[in-house]
XYZ file of C-alpha atoms in Angstrom:
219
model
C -13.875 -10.234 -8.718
C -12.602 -10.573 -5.220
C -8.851 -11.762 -4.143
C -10.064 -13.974 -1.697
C -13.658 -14.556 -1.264
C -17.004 -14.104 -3.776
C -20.005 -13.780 -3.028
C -22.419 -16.553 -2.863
C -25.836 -16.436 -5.361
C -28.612 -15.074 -3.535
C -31.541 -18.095 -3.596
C -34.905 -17.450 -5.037
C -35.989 -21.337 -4.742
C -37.253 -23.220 -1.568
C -35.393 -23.219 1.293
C -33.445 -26.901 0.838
C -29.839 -27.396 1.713
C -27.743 -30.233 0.578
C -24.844 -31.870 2.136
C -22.095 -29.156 0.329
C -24.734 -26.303 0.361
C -24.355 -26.961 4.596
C -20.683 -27.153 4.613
C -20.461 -24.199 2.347
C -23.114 -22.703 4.839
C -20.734 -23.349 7.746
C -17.752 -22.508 6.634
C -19.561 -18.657 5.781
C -20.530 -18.391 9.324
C -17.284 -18.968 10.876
C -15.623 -16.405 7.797
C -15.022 -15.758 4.643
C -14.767 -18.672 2.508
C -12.405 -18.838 -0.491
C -13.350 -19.607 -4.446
C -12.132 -22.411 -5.493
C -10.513 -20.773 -8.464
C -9.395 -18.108 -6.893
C -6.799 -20.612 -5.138
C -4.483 -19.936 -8.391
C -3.676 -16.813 -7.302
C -2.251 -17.723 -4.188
C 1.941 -17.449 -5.111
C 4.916 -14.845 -4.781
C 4.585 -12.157 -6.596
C 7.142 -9.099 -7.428
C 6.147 -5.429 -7.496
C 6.450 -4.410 -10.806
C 7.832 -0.198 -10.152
C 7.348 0.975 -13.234
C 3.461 -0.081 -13.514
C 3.098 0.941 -9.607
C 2.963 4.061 -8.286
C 3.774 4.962 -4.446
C 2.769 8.726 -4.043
C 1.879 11.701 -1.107
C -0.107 15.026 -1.130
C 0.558 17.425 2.151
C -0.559 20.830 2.772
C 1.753 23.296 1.383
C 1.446 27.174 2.562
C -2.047 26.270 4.898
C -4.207 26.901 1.529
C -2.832 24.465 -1.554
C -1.706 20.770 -1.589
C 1.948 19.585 -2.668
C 1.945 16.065 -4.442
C 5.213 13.760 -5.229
C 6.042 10.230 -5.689
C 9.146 7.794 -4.973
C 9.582 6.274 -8.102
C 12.488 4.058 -6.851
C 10.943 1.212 -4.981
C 10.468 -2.490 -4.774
C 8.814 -4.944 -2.771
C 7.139 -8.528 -2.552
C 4.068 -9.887 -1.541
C 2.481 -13.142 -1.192
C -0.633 -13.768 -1.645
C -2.762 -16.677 -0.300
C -5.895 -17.365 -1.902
C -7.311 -19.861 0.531
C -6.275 -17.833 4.065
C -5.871 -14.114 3.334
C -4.542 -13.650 7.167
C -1.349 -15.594 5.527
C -0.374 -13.447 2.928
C 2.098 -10.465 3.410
C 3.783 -7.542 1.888
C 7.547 -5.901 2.130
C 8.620 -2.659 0.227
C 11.588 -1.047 0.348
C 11.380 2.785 -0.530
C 14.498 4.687 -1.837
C 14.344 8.488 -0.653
C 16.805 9.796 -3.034
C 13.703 9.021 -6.058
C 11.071 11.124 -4.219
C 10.184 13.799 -6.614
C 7.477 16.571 -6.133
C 7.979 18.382 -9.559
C 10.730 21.056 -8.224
C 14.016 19.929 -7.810
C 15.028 22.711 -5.042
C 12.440 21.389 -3.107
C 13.010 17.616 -3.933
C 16.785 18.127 -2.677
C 15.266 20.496 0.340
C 12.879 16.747 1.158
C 16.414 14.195 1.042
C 18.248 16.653 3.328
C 18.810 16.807 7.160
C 15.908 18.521 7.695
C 13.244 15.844 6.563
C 14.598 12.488 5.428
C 18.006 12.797 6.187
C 18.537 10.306 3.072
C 22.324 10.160 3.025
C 22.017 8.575 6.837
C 18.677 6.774 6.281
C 18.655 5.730 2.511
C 15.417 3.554 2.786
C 11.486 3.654 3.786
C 10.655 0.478 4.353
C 7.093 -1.484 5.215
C 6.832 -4.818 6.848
C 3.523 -6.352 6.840
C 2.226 -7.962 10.172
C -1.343 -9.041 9.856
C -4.260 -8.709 6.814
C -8.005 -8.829 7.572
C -10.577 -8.530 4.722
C -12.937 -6.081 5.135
C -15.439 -6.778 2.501
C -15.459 -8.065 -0.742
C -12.277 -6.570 -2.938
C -11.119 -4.689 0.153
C -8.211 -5.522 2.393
C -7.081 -3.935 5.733
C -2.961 -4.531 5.732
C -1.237 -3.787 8.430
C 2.787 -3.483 9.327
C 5.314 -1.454 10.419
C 6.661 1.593 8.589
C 10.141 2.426 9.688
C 11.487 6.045 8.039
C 14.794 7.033 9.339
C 14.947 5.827 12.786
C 11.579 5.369 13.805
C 9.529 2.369 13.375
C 5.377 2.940 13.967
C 2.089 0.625 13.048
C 0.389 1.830 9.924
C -2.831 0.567 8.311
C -3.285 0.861 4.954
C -6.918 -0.598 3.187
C -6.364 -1.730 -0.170
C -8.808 -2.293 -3.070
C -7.893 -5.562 -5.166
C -8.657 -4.151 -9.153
C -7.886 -7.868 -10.587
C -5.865 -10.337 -12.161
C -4.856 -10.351 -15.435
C -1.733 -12.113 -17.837
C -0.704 -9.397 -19.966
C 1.041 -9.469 -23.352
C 4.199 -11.421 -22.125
C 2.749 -14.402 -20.309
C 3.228 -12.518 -16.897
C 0.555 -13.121 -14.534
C -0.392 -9.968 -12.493
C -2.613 -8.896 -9.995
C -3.269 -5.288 -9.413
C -4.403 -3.290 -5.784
C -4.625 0.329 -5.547
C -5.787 2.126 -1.638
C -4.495 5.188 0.827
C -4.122 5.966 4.134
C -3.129 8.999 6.068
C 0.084 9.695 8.346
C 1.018 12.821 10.993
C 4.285 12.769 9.375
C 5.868 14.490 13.017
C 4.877 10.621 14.374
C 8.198 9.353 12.265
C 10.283 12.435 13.655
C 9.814 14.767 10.302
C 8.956 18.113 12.132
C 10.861 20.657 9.965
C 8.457 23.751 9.608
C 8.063 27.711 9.140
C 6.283 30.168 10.432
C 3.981 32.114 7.699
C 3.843 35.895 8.137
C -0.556 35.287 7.899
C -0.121 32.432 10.861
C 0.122 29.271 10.351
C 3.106 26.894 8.887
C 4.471 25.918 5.621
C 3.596 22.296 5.899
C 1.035 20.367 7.098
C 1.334 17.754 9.174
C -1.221 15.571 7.928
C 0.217 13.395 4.546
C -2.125 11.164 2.783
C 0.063 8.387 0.920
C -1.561 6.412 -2.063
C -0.790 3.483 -3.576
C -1.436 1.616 -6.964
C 0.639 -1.621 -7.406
C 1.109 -4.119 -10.197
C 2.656 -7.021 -9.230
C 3.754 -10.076 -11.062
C 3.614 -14.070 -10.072
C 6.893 -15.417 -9.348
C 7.492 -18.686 -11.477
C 7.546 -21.464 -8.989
C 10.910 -22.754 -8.139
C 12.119 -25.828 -10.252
């Protein structure tokens, strides 16, 4: 099920078009074309933290991968069913949750020498445009501001559904990735290893799966 567009039935009758059938027909070649049902979904919807997971692996030691999460996080989006280019997404990241498994090293990560959290207390993403990519697939793109640096990121997102689960709560689910030089945001700390090499990568690949739920509409 797409977020914003289906697929149209492929034809195995003659060739005829009727007067909707050419509209429909126009409206494909100049773009995607929303469902008509899928205009429902269209609505503000709340991340829902503790069914969405924001999460990193990097390089640890040139030969093994380190993985951690920020578990403290919200955000909004808003979705628009009938012009995906009009939706948009804001998250707010607290460094203080990130957490990798090892304490020591989870304190070592909110220090001076890589997020500096007690001067810079939030990651934050703004969105700035969407483009659909295919069906279920979404390019977002923002800015991504972590301590005092503010750069462009792209991040292409996989729509998994919509859903109202056990408590009436309408939801809508997207999980995707992209991939960061973390010394692009200023976080350079390294060491040397003895073999060559450094202790951690520069490359970070950050995931995403989010649950979000519809906003009631305002009275």
């Amino acid at each position: 099920m797409a977020l914003f567009t289906r697929k149209s039935a492929r034809s195995t009758g003659p060739a005829t078009t009727t007067a909707p059938e050419a509209a429909t027909a126009t409206a494909t070649a100049a773009g995607p074309a929303a469902a008509p049902g899928l205009a429902a979904l269209t609505g503000d919807y709340t991340i829902d933290p503790a069914h969405s997971d924001i999460a990193f692996t990097v390089r640890h030691a040139m030969v093994t991968n380190v993985r951690g999460s920020f578990g403290d996080h919200e955000g909004r989006l808003h979705l628009d069913g009938s012009d995906p280019a009009r939706s948009t997404a804001s998250v707010d990241v607290r460094i203080a949750g990130v957490d990798t498994g090892i304490k020591d090293r989870d304190q070592h990560l909110v220090g001076a020498d890589f997020f500096d959290a007690g001067t810079y207390p939030l990651m934050t993403f703004r969105s700035t445009a969407v483009e659909p990519l295919g069906e279920d697939v979404y390019r977002v793109t923002g800015d991504l501001t972590i301590k005092d640096v503010t750069r462009p990121l792209s991040i292409d997102l996989e729509f998994n559904g919509a859903a109202t689960d056990v408590y009436g709560n309408e939801r809508v689910g997207f999980e995707g990735s992209t991939q960061i030089l973390r010394s692009d945001w200023g976080l350079t700390w390294n060491a040397a290893l003895e073999t060559g090499g450094v202790l951690v990568g520069d490359k970070v690949k950050l995931t995403f799966d989010i649950s979000a739920v519809k906003s009631a509409p305002a009275a």
